[in-house]
mmCIF file of C-alpha atoms in Angstrom:
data_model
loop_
_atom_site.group_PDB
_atom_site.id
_atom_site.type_symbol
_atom_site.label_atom_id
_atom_site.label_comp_id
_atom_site.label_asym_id
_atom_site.label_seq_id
_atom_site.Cartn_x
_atom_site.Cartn_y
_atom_site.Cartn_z
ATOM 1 C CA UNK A 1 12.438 -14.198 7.572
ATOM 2 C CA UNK A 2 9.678 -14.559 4.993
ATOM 3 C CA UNK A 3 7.376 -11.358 3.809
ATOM 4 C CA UNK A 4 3.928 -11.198 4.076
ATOM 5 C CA UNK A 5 2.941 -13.980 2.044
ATOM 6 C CA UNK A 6 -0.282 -14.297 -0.454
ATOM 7 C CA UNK A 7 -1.709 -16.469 -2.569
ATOM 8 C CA UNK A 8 -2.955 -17.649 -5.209
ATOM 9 C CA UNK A 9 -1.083 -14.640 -6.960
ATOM 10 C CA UNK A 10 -3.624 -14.937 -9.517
ATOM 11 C CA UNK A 11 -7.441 -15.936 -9.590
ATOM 12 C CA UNK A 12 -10.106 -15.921 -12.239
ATOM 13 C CA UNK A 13 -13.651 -16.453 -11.164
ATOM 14 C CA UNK A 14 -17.018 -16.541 -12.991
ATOM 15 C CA UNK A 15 -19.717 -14.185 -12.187
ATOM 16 C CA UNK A 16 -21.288 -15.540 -9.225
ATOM 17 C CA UNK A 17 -18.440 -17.248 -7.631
ATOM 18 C CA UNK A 18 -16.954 -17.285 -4.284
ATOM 19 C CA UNK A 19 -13.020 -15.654 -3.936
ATOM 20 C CA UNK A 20 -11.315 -16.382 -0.834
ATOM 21 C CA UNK A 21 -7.748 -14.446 -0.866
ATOM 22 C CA UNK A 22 -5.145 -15.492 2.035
ATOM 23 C CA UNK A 23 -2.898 -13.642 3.870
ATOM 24 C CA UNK A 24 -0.085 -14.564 6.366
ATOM 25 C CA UNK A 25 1.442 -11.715 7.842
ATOM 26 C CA UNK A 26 5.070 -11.323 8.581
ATOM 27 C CA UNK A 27 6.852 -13.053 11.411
ATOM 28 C CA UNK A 28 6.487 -11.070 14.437
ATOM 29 C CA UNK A 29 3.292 -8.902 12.868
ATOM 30 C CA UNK A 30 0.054 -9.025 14.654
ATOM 31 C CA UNK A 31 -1.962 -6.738 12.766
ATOM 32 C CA UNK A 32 -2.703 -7.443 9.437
ATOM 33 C CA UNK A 33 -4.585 -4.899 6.732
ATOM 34 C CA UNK A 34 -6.434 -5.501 3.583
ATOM 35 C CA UNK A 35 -6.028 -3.075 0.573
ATOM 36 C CA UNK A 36 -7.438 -2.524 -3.171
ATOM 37 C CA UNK A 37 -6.026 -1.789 -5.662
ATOM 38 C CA UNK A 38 -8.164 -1.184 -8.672
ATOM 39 C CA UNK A 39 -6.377 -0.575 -12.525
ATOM 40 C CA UNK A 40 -4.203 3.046 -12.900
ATOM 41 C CA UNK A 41 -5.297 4.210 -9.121
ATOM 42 C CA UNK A 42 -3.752 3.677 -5.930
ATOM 43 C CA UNK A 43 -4.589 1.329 -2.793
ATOM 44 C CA UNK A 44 -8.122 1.892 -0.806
ATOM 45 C CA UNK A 45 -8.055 0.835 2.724
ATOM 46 C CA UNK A 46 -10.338 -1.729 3.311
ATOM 47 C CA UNK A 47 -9.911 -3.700 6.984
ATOM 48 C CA UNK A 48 -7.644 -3.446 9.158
ATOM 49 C CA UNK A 49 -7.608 -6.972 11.649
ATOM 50 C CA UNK A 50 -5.732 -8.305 14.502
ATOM 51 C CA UNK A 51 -6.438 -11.995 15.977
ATOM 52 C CA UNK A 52 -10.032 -12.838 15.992
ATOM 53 C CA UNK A 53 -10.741 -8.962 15.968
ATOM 54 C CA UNK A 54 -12.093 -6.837 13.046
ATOM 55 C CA UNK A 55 -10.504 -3.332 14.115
ATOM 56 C CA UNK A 56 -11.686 -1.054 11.627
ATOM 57 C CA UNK A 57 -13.774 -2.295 8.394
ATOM 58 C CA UNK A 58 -14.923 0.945 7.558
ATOM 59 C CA UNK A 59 -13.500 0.763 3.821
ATOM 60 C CA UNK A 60 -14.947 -2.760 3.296
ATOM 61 C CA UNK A 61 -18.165 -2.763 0.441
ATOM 62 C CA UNK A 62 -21.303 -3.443 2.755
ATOM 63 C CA UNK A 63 -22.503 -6.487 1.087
ATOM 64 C CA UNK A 64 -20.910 -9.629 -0.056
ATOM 65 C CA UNK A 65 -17.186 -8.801 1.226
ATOM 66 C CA UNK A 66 -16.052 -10.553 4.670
ATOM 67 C CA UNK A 67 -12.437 -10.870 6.315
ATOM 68 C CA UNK A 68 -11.275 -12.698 9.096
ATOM 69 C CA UNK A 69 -8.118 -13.370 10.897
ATOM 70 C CA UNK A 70 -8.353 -16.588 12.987
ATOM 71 C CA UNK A 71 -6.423 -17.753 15.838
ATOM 72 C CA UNK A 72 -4.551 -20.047 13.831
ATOM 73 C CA UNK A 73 -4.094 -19.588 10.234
ATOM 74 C CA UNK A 74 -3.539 -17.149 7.694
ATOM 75 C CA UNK A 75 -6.054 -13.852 7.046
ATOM 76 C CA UNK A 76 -8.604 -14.360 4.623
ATOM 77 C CA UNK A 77 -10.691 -12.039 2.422
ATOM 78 C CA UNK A 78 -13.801 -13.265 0.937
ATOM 79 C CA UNK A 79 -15.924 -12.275 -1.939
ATOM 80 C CA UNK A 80 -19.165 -13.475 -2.450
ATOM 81 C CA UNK A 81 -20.994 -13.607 -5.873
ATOM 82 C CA UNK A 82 -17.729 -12.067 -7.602
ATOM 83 C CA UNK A 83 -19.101 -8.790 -10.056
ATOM 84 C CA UNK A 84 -17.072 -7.776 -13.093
ATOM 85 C CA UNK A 85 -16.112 -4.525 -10.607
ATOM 86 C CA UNK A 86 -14.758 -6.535 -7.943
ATOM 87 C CA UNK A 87 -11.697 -7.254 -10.527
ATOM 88 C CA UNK A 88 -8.324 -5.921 -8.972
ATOM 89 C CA UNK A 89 -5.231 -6.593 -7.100
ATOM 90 C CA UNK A 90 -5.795 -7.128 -3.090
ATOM 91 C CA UNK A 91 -2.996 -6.635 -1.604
ATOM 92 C CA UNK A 92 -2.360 -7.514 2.387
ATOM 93 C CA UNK A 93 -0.225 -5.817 4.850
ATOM 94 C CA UNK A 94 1.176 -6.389 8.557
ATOM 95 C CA UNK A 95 2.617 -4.479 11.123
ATOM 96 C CA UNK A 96 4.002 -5.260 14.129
ATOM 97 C CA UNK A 97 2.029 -3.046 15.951
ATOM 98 C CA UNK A 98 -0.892 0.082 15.929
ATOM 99 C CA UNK A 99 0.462 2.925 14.251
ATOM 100 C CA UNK A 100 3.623 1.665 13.274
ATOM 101 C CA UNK A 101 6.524 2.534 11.027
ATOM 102 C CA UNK A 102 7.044 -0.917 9.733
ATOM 103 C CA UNK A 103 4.255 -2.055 7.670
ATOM 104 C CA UNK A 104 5.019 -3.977 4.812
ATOM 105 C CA UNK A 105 2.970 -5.310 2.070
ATOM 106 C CA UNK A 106 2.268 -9.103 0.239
ATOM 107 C CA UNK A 107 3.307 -9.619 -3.444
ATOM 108 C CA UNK A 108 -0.836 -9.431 -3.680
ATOM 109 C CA UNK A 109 -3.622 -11.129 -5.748
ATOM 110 C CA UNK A 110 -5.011 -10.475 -8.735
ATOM 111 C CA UNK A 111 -8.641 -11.161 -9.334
ATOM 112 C CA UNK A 112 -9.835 -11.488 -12.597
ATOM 113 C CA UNK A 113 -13.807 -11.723 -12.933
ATOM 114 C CA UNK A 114 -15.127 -12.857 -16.353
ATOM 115 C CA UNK B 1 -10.940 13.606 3.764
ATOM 116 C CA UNK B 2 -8.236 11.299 2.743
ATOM 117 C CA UNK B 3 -6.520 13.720 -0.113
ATOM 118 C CA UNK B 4 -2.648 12.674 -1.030
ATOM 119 C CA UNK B 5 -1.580 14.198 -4.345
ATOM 120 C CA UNK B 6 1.064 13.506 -6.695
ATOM 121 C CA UNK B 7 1.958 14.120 -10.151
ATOM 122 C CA UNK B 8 1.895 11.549 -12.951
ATOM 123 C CA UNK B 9 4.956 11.179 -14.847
ATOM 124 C CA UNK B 10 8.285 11.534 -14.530
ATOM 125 C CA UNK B 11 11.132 11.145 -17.043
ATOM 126 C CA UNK B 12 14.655 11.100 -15.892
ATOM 127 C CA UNK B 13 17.717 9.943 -17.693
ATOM 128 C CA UNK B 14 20.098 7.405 -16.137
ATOM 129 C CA UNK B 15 22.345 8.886 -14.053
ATOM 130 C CA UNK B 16 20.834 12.076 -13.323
ATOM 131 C CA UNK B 17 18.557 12.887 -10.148
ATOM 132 C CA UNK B 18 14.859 12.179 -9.635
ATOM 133 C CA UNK B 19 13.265 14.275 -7.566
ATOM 134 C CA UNK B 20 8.983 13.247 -6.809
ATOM 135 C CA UNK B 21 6.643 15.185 -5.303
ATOM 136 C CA UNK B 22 3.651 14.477 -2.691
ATOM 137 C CA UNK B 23 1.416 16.465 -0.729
ATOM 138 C CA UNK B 24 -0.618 15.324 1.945
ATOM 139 C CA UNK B 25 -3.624 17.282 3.615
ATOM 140 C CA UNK B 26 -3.574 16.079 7.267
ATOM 141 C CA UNK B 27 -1.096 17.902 9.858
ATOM 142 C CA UNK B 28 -1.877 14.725 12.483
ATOM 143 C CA UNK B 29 -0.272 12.432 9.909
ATOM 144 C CA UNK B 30 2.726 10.385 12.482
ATOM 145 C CA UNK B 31 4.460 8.671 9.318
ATOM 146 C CA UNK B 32 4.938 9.193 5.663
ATOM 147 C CA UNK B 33 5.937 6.908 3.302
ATOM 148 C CA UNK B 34 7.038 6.246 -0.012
ATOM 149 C CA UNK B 35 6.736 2.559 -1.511
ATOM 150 C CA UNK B 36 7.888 1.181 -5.235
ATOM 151 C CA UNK B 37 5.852 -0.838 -7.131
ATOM 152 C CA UNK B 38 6.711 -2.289 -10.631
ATOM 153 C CA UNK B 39 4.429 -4.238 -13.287
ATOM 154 C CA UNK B 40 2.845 -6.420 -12.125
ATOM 155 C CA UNK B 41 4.000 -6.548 -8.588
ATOM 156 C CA UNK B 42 3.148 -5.872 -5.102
ATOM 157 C CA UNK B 43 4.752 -2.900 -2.976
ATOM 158 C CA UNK B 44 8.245 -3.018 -2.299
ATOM 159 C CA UNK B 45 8.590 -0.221 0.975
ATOM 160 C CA UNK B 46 11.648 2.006 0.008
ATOM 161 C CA UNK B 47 11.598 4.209 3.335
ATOM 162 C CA UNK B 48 9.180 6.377 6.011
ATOM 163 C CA UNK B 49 9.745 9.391 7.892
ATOM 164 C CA UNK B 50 8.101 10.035 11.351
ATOM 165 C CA UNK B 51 6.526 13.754 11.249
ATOM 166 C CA UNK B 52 9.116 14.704 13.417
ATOM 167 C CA UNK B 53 11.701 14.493 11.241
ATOM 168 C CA UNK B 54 12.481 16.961 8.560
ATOM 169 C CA UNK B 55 14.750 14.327 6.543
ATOM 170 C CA UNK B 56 15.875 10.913 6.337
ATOM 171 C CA UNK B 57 18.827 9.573 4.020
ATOM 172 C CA UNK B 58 19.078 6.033 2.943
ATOM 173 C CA UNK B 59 22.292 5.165 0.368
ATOM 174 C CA UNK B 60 20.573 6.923 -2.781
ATOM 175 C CA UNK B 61 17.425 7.792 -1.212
ATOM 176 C CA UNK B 62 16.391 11.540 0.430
ATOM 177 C CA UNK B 63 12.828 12.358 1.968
ATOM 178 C CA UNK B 64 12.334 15.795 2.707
ATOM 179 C CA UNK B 65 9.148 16.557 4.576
ATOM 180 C CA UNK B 66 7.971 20.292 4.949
ATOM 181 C CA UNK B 67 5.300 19.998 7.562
ATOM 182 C CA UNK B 68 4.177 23.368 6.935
ATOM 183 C CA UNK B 69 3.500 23.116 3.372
ATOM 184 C CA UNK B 70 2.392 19.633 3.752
ATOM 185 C CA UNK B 71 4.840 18.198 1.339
ATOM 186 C CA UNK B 72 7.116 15.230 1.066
ATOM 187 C CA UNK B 73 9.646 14.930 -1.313
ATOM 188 C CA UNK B 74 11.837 11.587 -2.399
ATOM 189 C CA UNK B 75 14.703 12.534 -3.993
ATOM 190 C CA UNK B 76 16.357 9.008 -5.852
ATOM 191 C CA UNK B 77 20.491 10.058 -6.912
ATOM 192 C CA UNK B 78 21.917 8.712 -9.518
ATOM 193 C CA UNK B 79 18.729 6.876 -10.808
ATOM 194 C CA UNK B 80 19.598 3.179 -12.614
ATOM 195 C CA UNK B 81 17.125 1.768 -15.006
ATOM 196 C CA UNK B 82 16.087 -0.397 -12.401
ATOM 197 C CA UNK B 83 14.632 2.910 -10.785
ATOM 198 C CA UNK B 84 11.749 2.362 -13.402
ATOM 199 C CA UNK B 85 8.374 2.245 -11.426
ATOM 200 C CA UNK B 86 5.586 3.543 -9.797
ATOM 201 C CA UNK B 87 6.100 5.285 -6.578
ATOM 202 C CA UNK B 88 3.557 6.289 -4.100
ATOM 203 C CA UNK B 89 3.731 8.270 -1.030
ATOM 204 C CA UNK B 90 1.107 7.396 1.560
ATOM 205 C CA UNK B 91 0.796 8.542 5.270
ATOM 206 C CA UNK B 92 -0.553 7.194 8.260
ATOM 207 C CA UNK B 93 -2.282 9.668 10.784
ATOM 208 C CA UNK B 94 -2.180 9.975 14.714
ATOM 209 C CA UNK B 95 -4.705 7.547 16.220
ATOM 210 C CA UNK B 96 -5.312 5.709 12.532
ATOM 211 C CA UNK B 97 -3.848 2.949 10.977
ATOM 212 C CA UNK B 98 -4.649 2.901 7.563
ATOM 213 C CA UNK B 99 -2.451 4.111 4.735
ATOM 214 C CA UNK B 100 -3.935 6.929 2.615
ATOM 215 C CA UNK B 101 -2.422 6.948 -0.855
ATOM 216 C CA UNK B 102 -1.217 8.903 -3.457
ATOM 217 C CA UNK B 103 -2.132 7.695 -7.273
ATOM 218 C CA UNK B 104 1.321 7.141 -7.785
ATOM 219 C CA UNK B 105 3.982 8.943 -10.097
ATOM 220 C CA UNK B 106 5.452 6.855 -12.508
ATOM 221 C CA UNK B 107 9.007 6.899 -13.148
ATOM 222 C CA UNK B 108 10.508 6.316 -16.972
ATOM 223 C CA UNK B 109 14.464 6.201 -16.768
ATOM 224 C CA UNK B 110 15.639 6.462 -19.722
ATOM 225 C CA UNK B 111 19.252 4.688 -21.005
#
């Protein structure tokens, strides 16, 4: 039974650039969440997403940041016009469920903006 | 607001006990959680506690939660040099489903 899976593990954009981060959740998990991780602090929530449903996106930067979780397919975070400041790791969980116990994160991706 | 506190550092020699510290702000929190994360890598979930509870054992892991003081403890016996990380505690509260984190305590076991 595989993890929740990300990729690319790493990812170095220019200024400017688009990122697009994917996500598939673990087997079984219908919810799927969106954290970042910026360098010596913790994770910041950012989405939280079931099937074609944004749930809660209230920790999500108001411009230029967009996730979606499609019917079929994996979760996918997108940057627009990558900043310097948008450089971190993004890491995605899943549960199998609201509220949960079992919520388990991705390896996550590091973003490098240069 | 979303306030989960832990101290930085820890330095333990191998064998002994680790004991790290968390406290949390929100009585509605439903589960607590400690996860592992080492250089460079994503978070590895070590074990949660539902509020209920007032401790959970896994093999060479304790939690300790004091709901009244707010704090949760993870207790690591006989700590390997494998035990060398960051650990966060984070907690989930009623009707919510994001994590709120800690900024981590990082662990140094020393040979």
């Amino acid at each position: 039974n595989a993890g929740v899976m990300q990729n690319p593990r790493h990812l170095v954009r220019r200024r400017g650039q688009e990122a697009r981060l994917r996500c598939s959740p673990m087997k079984g998990h219908s919810h799927v969440y969106w954290y970042r991780q910026l360098p010596e602090e913790g994770l910041k929530f950012m989405v939280y997403l079931q099937k074609e449903n944004i749930i809660d996106e209230s920790g999500m930067p108001k411009e230029r940041f967009s996730a979606e979780f499609p019917k079929e397919g994996p979760s996918i975070l997108r940057i627009q016009q990558v900043v310097r400041g948008d450089s971190a790791a993004y890491f995605c969980a899943s549960s199998p469920g609201q509220g949960m116990g079992d919520y388990t994160f991705g390896s996550g991706t590091r973003l490098t903006v240069v | 607001g979303e306030d989960v506190e832990q101290s930085l550092f820890l330095s333990v020699r191998e064998g002994d006990s680790s004991v790290i510290n968390c406290t949390y702000t929100d009585s509605s929190s439903t589960y607590l959680y400690w996860y592992k994360q080492e250089p460079g890598a994503g978070l590895q979930l070590l074990t949660y506690i539902f509020s209920n509870m007032d401790m959970k054992q896994d093999q060479r892991l304790t939690v300790l939660l004091n709901k009244k003081d707010k704090h949760l403890s993870l207790r690591i016996a006989d700590t390997q040099t494998g035990d060398s990380a960051i650990y966060f505690c984070a907690e989930i509260r009623y009707g919510n489903n994001r994590l709120a984190f800690g900024k981590g305590n990082q662990v140094v076991v020393i040979p």
